[in-house]
mmCIF file of C-alpha atoms in Angstrom:
data_model
loop_
_atom_site.group_PDB
_atom_site.id
_atom_site.type_symbol
_atom_site.label_atom_id
_atom_site.label_comp_id
_atom_site.label_asym_id
_atom_site.label_seq_id
_atom_site.Cartn_x
_atom_site.Cartn_y
_atom_site.Cartn_z
ATOM 1 C CA MET B 1 37.696 -40.711 4.469
ATOM 2 C CA ILE B 2 40.985 -40.938 6.383
ATOM 3 C CA LYS B 3 40.468 -38.661 9.381
ATOM 4 C CA GLY B 4 40.924 -38.150 13.107
ATOM 5 C CA SER B 5 44.076 -38.786 15.122
ATOM 6 C CA ILE B 6 46.724 -40.362 12.902
ATOM 7 C CA VAL B 7 50.077 -41.028 14.536
ATOM 8 C CA ALA B 8 53.325 -40.404 12.662
ATOM 9 C CA LEU B 9 54.910 -43.412 14.320
ATOM 10 C CA ILE B 10 58.569 -43.606 15.302
ATOM 11 C CA THR B 11 60.678 -46.588 14.217
ATOM 12 C CA PRO B 12 62.100 -47.959 17.493
ATOM 13 C CA MET B 13 65.670 -49.250 17.402
ATOM 14 C CA SER B 14 67.990 -51.277 19.573
ATOM 15 C CA PRO B 15 71.110 -49.729 21.160
ATOM 16 C CA GLU B 16 73.052 -51.206 18.217
ATOM 17 C CA GLY B 17 70.802 -49.497 15.659
ATOM 18 C CA ASP B 18 68.728 -52.433 14.447
ATOM 19 C CA VAL B 19 64.957 -52.069 14.139
ATOM 20 C CA ASP B 20 63.391 -53.138 17.442
ATOM 21 C CA TYR B 21 60.377 -55.134 16.262
ATOM 22 C CA ALA B 22 59.271 -56.131 19.770
ATOM 23 C CA SER B 23 58.939 -52.474 20.715
ATOM 24 C CA LEU B 24 57.221 -51.741 17.396
ATOM 25 C CA GLN B 25 54.579 -54.343 18.232
ATOM 26 C CA LYS B 26 54.153 -52.789 21.677
ATOM 27 C CA LEU B 27 53.703 -49.335 20.129
ATOM 28 C CA VAL B 28 51.089 -50.528 17.635
ATOM 29 C CA GLN B 29 49.090 -52.050 20.492
ATOM 30 C CA PHE B 30 49.517 -48.847 22.533
ATOM 31 C CA HIS B 31 47.812 -46.902 19.762
ATOM 32 C CA ILE B 32 45.034 -49.403 19.236
ATOM 33 C CA ASP B 33 44.310 -49.392 22.978
ATOM 34 C CA ASN B 34 44.199 -45.583 23.117
ATOM 35 C CA GLY B 35 41.925 -44.741 20.203
ATOM 36 C CA THR B 36 44.372 -43.700 17.478
ATOM 37 C CA ASP B 37 42.525 -43.758 14.140
ATOM 38 C CA ALA B 38 45.415 -44.718 11.836
ATOM 39 C CA ILE B 39 49.190 -45.191 11.798
ATOM 40 C CA VAL B 40 51.695 -43.663 9.388
ATOM 41 C CA SER B 41 54.586 -46.121 9.166
ATOM 42 C CA VAL B 42 58.047 -44.936 8.089
ATOM 43 C CA GLY B 43 57.216 -41.345 7.355
ATOM 44 C CA THR B 44 59.526 -38.518 8.425
ATOM 45 C CA THR B 45 59.076 -39.416 12.105
ATOM 46 C CA GLY B 46 59.792 -43.050 11.240
ATOM 47 C CA GLU B 47 63.231 -42.091 9.844
ATOM 48 C CA SER B 48 62.384 -42.842 6.230
ATOM 49 C CA ALA B 49 65.459 -40.891 5.137
ATOM 50 C CA THR B 50 67.866 -43.393 6.717
ATOM 51 C CA LEU B 51 66.102 -46.741 6.280
ATOM 52 C CA PRO B 52 67.202 -48.592 3.125
ATOM 53 C CA VAL B 53 64.386 -49.824 0.899
ATOM 54 C CA ASP B 54 64.354 -53.435 2.138
ATOM 55 C CA GLU B 55 64.196 -52.310 5.758
ATOM 56 C CA HIS B 56 61.623 -49.618 4.947
ATOM 57 C CA VAL B 57 59.333 -52.252 3.422
ATOM 58 C CA ALA B 58 59.973 -54.688 6.294
ATOM 59 C CA VAL B 59 58.976 -52.140 8.953
ATOM 60 C CA VAL B 60 55.755 -51.294 7.106
ATOM 61 C CA GLN B 61 55.000 -54.986 6.599
ATOM 62 C CA LYS B 62 55.484 -55.731 10.295
ATOM 63 C CA THR B 63 53.345 -52.750 11.279
ATOM 64 C CA VAL B 64 50.535 -54.099 9.075
ATOM 65 C CA GLU B 65 51.028 -57.547 10.617
ATOM 66 C CA TYR B 66 50.890 -56.204 14.177
ATOM 67 C CA ALA B 67 47.852 -54.034 13.391
ATOM 68 C CA ASP B 68 46.085 -57.156 12.050
ATOM 69 C CA GLY B 69 43.280 -55.198 10.429
ATOM 70 C CA ARG B 70 42.344 -53.380 13.647
ATOM 71 C CA ILE B 71 43.721 -50.001 12.533
ATOM 72 C CA PRO B 72 44.624 -48.677 9.064
ATOM 73 C CA VAL B 73 48.317 -48.436 8.228
ATOM 74 C CA ILE B 74 49.518 -45.708 5.862
ATOM 75 C CA ALA B 75 52.993 -46.153 4.381
ATOM 76 C CA GLY B 76 55.444 -43.341 3.774
ATOM 77 C CA THR B 77 56.432 -43.749 0.115
ATOM 78 C CA GLY B 78 57.757 -40.410 -1.076
ATOM 79 C CA ALA B 79 60.904 -39.740 -3.062
ATOM 80 C CA ASN B 80 62.348 -36.879 -5.098
ATOM 81 C CA SER B 81 62.475 -39.114 -8.163
ATOM 82 C CA THR B 82 59.054 -39.947 -9.589
ATOM 83 C CA SER B 83 60.119 -43.371 -10.817
ATOM 84 C CA GLU B 84 61.605 -44.199 -7.407
ATOM 85 C CA ALA B 85 58.424 -43.090 -5.626
ATOM 86 C CA ILE B 86 56.338 -45.305 -7.918
ATOM 87 C CA GLU B 87 58.671 -48.272 -7.338
ATOM 88 C CA LEU B 88 58.543 -47.803 -3.563
ATOM 89 C CA GLY B 89 54.756 -47.543 -3.738
ATOM 90 C CA ASP B 90 54.607 -50.804 -5.699
ATOM 91 C CA LEU B 91 56.589 -52.567 -2.983
ATOM 92 C CA MET B 92 54.405 -51.159 -0.183
ATOM 93 C CA GLN B 93 51.084 -51.999 -1.801
ATOM 94 C CA SER B 94 51.881 -55.698 -1.692
ATOM 95 C CA VAL B 95 51.990 -55.796 2.141
ATOM 96 C CA GLY B 96 48.426 -54.693 2.881
ATOM 97 C CA ILE B 97 48.607 -50.948 3.510
ATOM 98 C CA SER B 98 45.432 -48.841 3.468
ATOM 99 C CA ALA B 99 47.006 -45.797 1.778
ATOM 100 C CA MET B 100 50.343 -44.212 0.964
ATOM 101 C CA LEU B 101 51.711 -40.849 2.074
ATOM 102 C CA SER B 102 53.781 -39.232 -0.670
ATOM 103 C CA VAL B 103 55.931 -36.222 0.179
ATOM 104 C CA VAL B 104 56.643 -33.278 -2.111
ATOM 105 C CA PRO B 105 59.931 -33.970 -3.937
ATOM 106 C CA TYR B 106 62.816 -32.565 -1.911
ATOM 107 C CA TYR B 107 66.119 -30.925 -2.841
ATOM 108 C CA ASN B 108 65.481 -30.625 -6.600
ATOM 109 C CA LYS B 109 62.863 -27.846 -6.105
ATOM 110 C CA PRO B 110 60.424 -28.797 -8.900
ATOM 111 C CA GLN B 111 58.016 -26.299 -10.468
ATOM 112 C CA GLN B 112 54.301 -26.508 -9.627
ATOM 113 C CA LYS B 113 53.584 -28.205 -12.980
ATOM 114 C CA GLY B 114 56.311 -30.725 -12.243
ATOM 115 C CA MET B 115 54.862 -31.517 -8.818
ATOM 116 C CA VAL B 116 51.379 -31.972 -10.294
ATOM 117 C CA LYS B 117 52.722 -34.383 -12.926
ATOM 118 C CA HIS B 118 54.775 -36.185 -10.261
ATOM 119 C CA PHE B 119 51.749 -36.886 -8.057
ATOM 120 C CA GLN B 120 49.494 -37.723 -10.989
ATOM 121 C CA ALA B 121 52.011 -40.326 -12.155
ATOM 122 C CA ILE B 122 52.170 -41.833 -8.652
ATOM 123 C CA ALA B 123 48.377 -41.907 -8.363
ATOM 124 C CA ASN B 124 47.992 -43.443 -11.829
ATOM 125 C CA ALA B 125 50.302 -46.282 -10.820
ATOM 126 C CA ALA B 126 48.855 -46.806 -7.339
ATOM 127 C CA THR B 127 46.321 -49.430 -6.307
ATOM 128 C CA VAL B 128 45.669 -47.796 -2.901
ATOM 129 C CA PRO B 129 44.689 -44.186 -2.116
ATOM 130 C CA VAL B 130 47.392 -41.514 -2.159
ATOM 131 C CA ILE B 131 47.791 -38.773 0.462
ATOM 132 C CA LEU B 132 49.771 -35.702 -0.585
ATOM 133 C CA TYR B 133 52.314 -34.452 1.959
ATOM 134 C CA ASN B 134 53.366 -30.811 1.858
ATOM 135 C CA VAL B 135 56.166 -29.887 4.276
ATOM 136 C CA PRO B 136 58.174 -27.006 2.768
ATOM 137 C CA GLY B 137 60.189 -26.612 5.962
ATOM 138 C CA ARG B 138 61.929 -29.867 5.026
ATOM 139 C CA THR B 139 61.508 -30.094 1.246
ATOM 140 C CA VAL B 140 61.999 -26.376 0.353
ATOM 141 C CA ALA B 141 59.400 -26.776 -2.422
ATOM 142 C CA ASP B 142 55.836 -25.791 -1.485
ATOM 143 C CA LEU B 143 52.814 -27.471 -3.077
ATOM 144 C CA GLU B 144 50.575 -24.465 -3.613
ATOM 145 C CA ALA B 145 46.808 -24.436 -3.078
ATOM 146 C CA ASP B 146 45.952 -24.327 -6.792
ATOM 147 C CA SER B 147 48.096 -27.421 -7.368
ATOM 148 C CA VAL B 148 46.374 -29.260 -4.521
ATOM 149 C CA ILE B 149 42.965 -28.342 -5.933
ATOM 150 C CA GLN B 150 43.979 -29.699 -9.335
ATOM 151 C CA LEU B 151 45.355 -32.926 -7.830
ATOM 152 C CA ALA B 152 42.277 -33.404 -5.637
ATOM 153 C CA GLN B 153 40.269 -34.089 -8.798
ATOM 154 C CA HIS B 154 42.207 -37.340 -9.331
ATOM 155 C CA GLU B 155 40.074 -40.255 -8.122
ATOM 156 C CA ASN B 156 43.014 -41.873 -6.340
ATOM 157 C CA ILE B 157 44.308 -38.771 -4.517
ATOM 158 C CA VAL B 158 42.196 -38.623 -1.387
ATOM 159 C CA ALA B 159 43.838 -36.283 1.129
ATOM 160 C CA LEU B 160 46.464 -33.672 1.917
ATOM 161 C CA LYS B 161 48.758 -33.580 4.922
ATOM 162 C CA ASP B 162 49.678 -29.906 5.223
ATOM 163 C CA ALA B 163 52.562 -29.215 7.598
ATOM 164 C CA THR B 164 52.920 -25.500 6.880
ATOM 165 C CA GLY B 165 51.050 -24.482 10.056
ATOM 166 C CA ASP B 166 49.332 -21.839 7.907
ATOM 167 C CA LEU B 167 45.616 -21.806 8.684
ATOM 168 C CA GLY B 168 45.104 -19.461 5.756
ATOM 169 C CA ARG B 169 46.070 -22.378 3.509
ATOM 170 C CA LEU B 170 43.162 -24.358 4.943
ATOM 171 C CA ALA B 171 40.787 -21.499 4.168
ATOM 172 C CA GLU B 172 42.025 -21.479 0.551
ATOM 173 C CA LEU B 173 41.344 -25.186 0.163
ATOM 174 C CA ARG B 174 38.337 -25.960 2.318
ATOM 175 C CA ASP B 175 35.594 -24.995 -0.125
ATOM 176 C CA ARG B 176 37.485 -25.780 -3.332
ATOM 177 C CA VAL B 177 38.300 -29.475 -2.982
ATOM 178 C CA PRO B 178 35.798 -32.351 -3.293
ATOM 179 C CA ALA B 179 33.664 -33.027 -0.216
ATOM 180 C CA ASP B 180 35.301 -36.428 0.297
ATOM 181 C CA PHE B 181 38.866 -35.068 0.094
ATOM 182 C CA ALA B 182 40.444 -35.065 3.575
ATOM 183 C CA LEU B 183 42.397 -32.062 4.827
ATOM 184 C CA LEU B 184 44.859 -33.166 7.494
ATOM 185 C CA SER B 185 47.156 -31.007 9.584
ATOM 186 C CA GLY B 186 50.788 -32.031 9.850
ATOM 187 C CA ASP B 187 51.561 -29.404 12.485
ATOM 188 C CA ASP B 188 50.681 -30.289 16.082
ATOM 189 C CA PRO B 189 50.734 -26.742 17.545
ATOM 190 C CA THR B 190 48.081 -25.537 15.069
ATOM 191 C CA GLY B 191 46.292 -28.857 14.530
ATOM 192 C CA CYS B 192 43.452 -28.126 16.940
ATOM 193 C CA GLU B 193 42.491 -24.847 15.250
ATOM 194 C CA PHE B 194 42.972 -26.485 11.845
ATOM 195 C CA MET B 195 40.283 -29.026 12.700
ATOM 196 C CA ILE B 196 37.959 -26.519 14.360
ATOM 197 C CA GLN B 197 38.115 -24.448 11.173
ATOM 198 C CA GLY B 198 37.121 -27.360 8.960
ATOM 199 C CA GLY B 199 40.046 -29.794 8.804
ATOM 200 C CA HIS B 200 39.379 -33.495 9.179
ATOM 201 C CA GLY B 201 42.273 -34.662 11.328
ATOM 202 C CA VAL B 202 45.943 -34.457 12.162
ATOM 203 C CA ILE B 203 48.950 -36.614 11.351
ATOM 204 C CA SER B 204 50.583 -36.105 14.696
ATOM 205 C CA VAL B 205 53.989 -36.436 16.327
ATOM 206 C CA THR B 206 52.508 -35.671 19.752
ATOM 207 C CA ALA B 207 50.181 -38.673 19.387
ATOM 208 C CA ASN B 208 53.267 -40.879 19.854
ATOM 209 C CA ILE B 209 53.338 -39.782 23.497
ATOM 210 C CA VAL B 210 49.687 -39.067 24.426
ATOM 211 C CA PRO B 211 47.520 -41.010 21.967
ATOM 212 C CA LYS B 212 44.371 -40.930 24.119
ATOM 213 C CA LEU B 213 44.505 -37.155 24.554
ATOM 214 C CA MET B 214 45.102 -36.644 20.834
ATOM 215 C CA SER B 215 42.211 -38.973 20.009
ATOM 216 C CA ASP B 216 39.909 -37.064 22.386
ATOM 217 C CA LEU B 217 41.097 -33.732 20.993
ATOM 218 C CA CYS B 218 40.381 -34.774 17.409
ATOM 219 C CA LYS B 219 36.935 -36.108 18.278
ATOM 220 C CA ALA B 220 36.033 -32.846 20.008
ATOM 221 C CA ALA B 221 37.522 -30.581 17.326
ATOM 222 C CA THR B 222 35.821 -32.357 14.429
ATOM 223 C CA GLY B 223 32.650 -33.169 16.366
ATOM 224 C CA GLY B 224 31.459 -29.681 17.175
ATOM 225 C CA ASP B 225 32.936 -29.147 20.662
ATOM 226 C CA PRO B 226 35.656 -26.532 20.121
ATOM 227 C CA GLU B 227 35.730 -25.549 23.795
ATOM 228 C CA LEU B 228 36.685 -29.073 24.894
ATOM 229 C CA ALA B 229 39.156 -29.389 22.010
ATOM 230 C CA ARG B 230 40.921 -26.174 22.997
ATOM 231 C CA GLN B 231 40.972 -27.265 26.639
ATOM 232 C CA ILE B 232 42.697 -30.543 25.751
ATOM 233 C CA ASP B 233 45.063 -28.759 23.382
ATOM 234 C CA ALA B 234 46.056 -26.292 26.100
ATOM 235 C CA SER B 235 46.904 -29.201 28.396
ATOM 236 C CA ILE B 236 49.426 -30.577 25.871
ATOM 237 C CA ALA B 237 50.632 -27.328 24.288
ATOM 238 C CA GLU B 238 53.937 -27.486 26.145
ATOM 239 C CA LEU B 239 54.413 -31.076 24.986
ATOM 240 C CA HIS B 240 53.844 -29.967 21.371
ATOM 241 C CA ARG B 241 56.609 -27.403 21.876
ATOM 242 C CA LYS B 242 59.128 -29.594 23.681
ATOM 243 C CA LEU B 243 58.876 -32.422 21.147
ATOM 244 C CA PHE B 244 60.351 -30.026 18.584
ATOM 245 C CA ILE B 245 63.160 -28.396 20.579
ATOM 246 C CA GLU B 246 65.419 -30.653 18.507
ATOM 247 C CA PRO B 247 64.666 -31.881 14.987
ATOM 248 C CA ASN B 248 61.962 -34.535 14.761
ATOM 249 C CA PRO B 249 62.095 -37.476 15.623
ATOM 250 C CA VAL B 250 64.842 -36.887 18.198
ATOM 251 C CA MET B 251 62.596 -35.927 21.117
ATOM 252 C CA PRO B 252 59.664 -38.328 20.612
ATOM 253 C CA LYS B 253 62.080 -41.260 20.377
ATOM 254 C CA TRP B 254 63.761 -40.176 23.581
ATOM 255 C CA ALA B 255 60.389 -39.688 25.330
ATOM 256 C CA LEU B 256 59.131 -43.152 24.372
ATOM 257 C CA TYR B 257 62.383 -44.663 25.613
ATOM 258 C CA LYS B 258 61.901 -42.939 28.980
ATOM 259 C CA MET B 259 58.272 -44.097 29.054
ATOM 260 C CA GLY B 260 59.330 -47.718 28.562
ATOM 261 C CA TYR B 261 57.925 -48.238 25.078
ATOM 262 C CA SER B 262 61.322 -48.595 23.388
ATOM 263 C CA GLN B 263 64.546 -50.199 24.552
ATOM 264 C CA SER B 264 66.705 -47.271 23.387
ATOM 265 C CA PRO B 265 66.484 -43.756 21.928
ATOM 266 C CA PHE B 266 68.894 -44.683 19.091
ATOM 267 C CA LEU B 267 68.674 -42.683 15.859
ATOM 268 C CA ARG B 268 70.446 -43.392 12.597
ATOM 269 C CA LEU B 269 73.194 -40.943 11.654
ATOM 270 C CA PRO B 270 73.244 -38.086 10.831
ATOM 271 C CA MET B 271 70.613 -37.771 13.594
ATOM 272 C CA VAL B 272 71.911 -38.171 17.152
ATOM 273 C CA GLU B 273 70.422 -38.340 20.633
ATOM 274 C CA PRO B 274 69.306 -35.057 22.222
ATOM 275 C CA ASP B 275 71.542 -32.784 24.244
ATOM 276 C CA ILE B 276 71.428 -33.311 28.018
ATOM 277 C CA SER B 277 69.606 -29.994 28.472
ATOM 278 C CA SER B 278 66.900 -31.121 26.034
ATOM 279 C CA GLN B 279 66.578 -34.472 27.802
ATOM 280 C CA GLU B 280 66.211 -32.798 31.181
ATOM 281 C CA SER B 281 63.666 -30.299 29.882
ATOM 282 C CA LEU B 282 61.423 -32.959 28.349
ATOM 283 C CA GLU B 283 61.820 -35.397 31.249
ATOM 284 C CA LYS B 284 60.663 -32.704 33.667
ATOM 285 C CA LEU B 285 57.512 -32.210 31.612
ATOM 286 C CA LEU B 286 56.885 -35.954 31.259
ATOM 287 C CA LYS B 287 57.060 -36.255 35.070
ATOM 288 C CA GLN B 288 54.645 -33.345 35.496
ATOM 289 C CA MET B 289 52.246 -35.130 33.146
ATOM 290 C CA ALA B 290 52.720 -38.418 35.059
ATOM 291 C CA LEU B 291 54.005 -40.139 31.909
ATOM 292 C CA VAL B 292 57.202 -41.368 33.554
#
């Protein structure tokens, strides 16, 4: 089962906008050293929307190379065209990934039946496990609980990343999916309670900045120590909030630049660097947490 603290890794870039592979290697090692359980490469936080296919594949391939079997690498492979998602998955599977994360089709607003058929087609074509990714705040379409339950019966669909922040959704799913199907939060502010109430882990933006704390939080929340989990979560609650004062991944990229893990906070257009007020707000917190 894919579980625990799974980082939604940024894609570091040079001031000119090229992928910064030296910083990527440094970040992979940072997560291995601090107990992160798995890496999602080129998901939403990794700027999948603005990396062309060849670059997308190259970043995943390098992440697998740098991980060198020490930590699983999950590739972001979603698309709003089923055939495109399958093609991207085919390219990713050849570089040694452990699983693929496939987002709900965006913009075209498919029906529930269409989404079920979409993911079944992807899973039928895949040679690695598939993780469903439901994030209606970005895709508009919402993969409903009954659809997840139906898809969870497919032998190659092994988990759900749910970024709704709705703990009621977890309650709907928890007892109705197979025992080996992983329920993963995609919402840092509610991730702790998600795990305490029966979830198996979190695909986390905050883990980019404090991987050891997120690893400890996940171990406590899934290991029967809710008091410790809530204590750790309270200590990083303001970080959860400040990392989303501008659209993700604007703030985590800027934070890692300030922390010395990336040579620049560059984002591909149409994303741009954070406003000065946002920079100052997050930098103040990072100093309070002794991260810079």
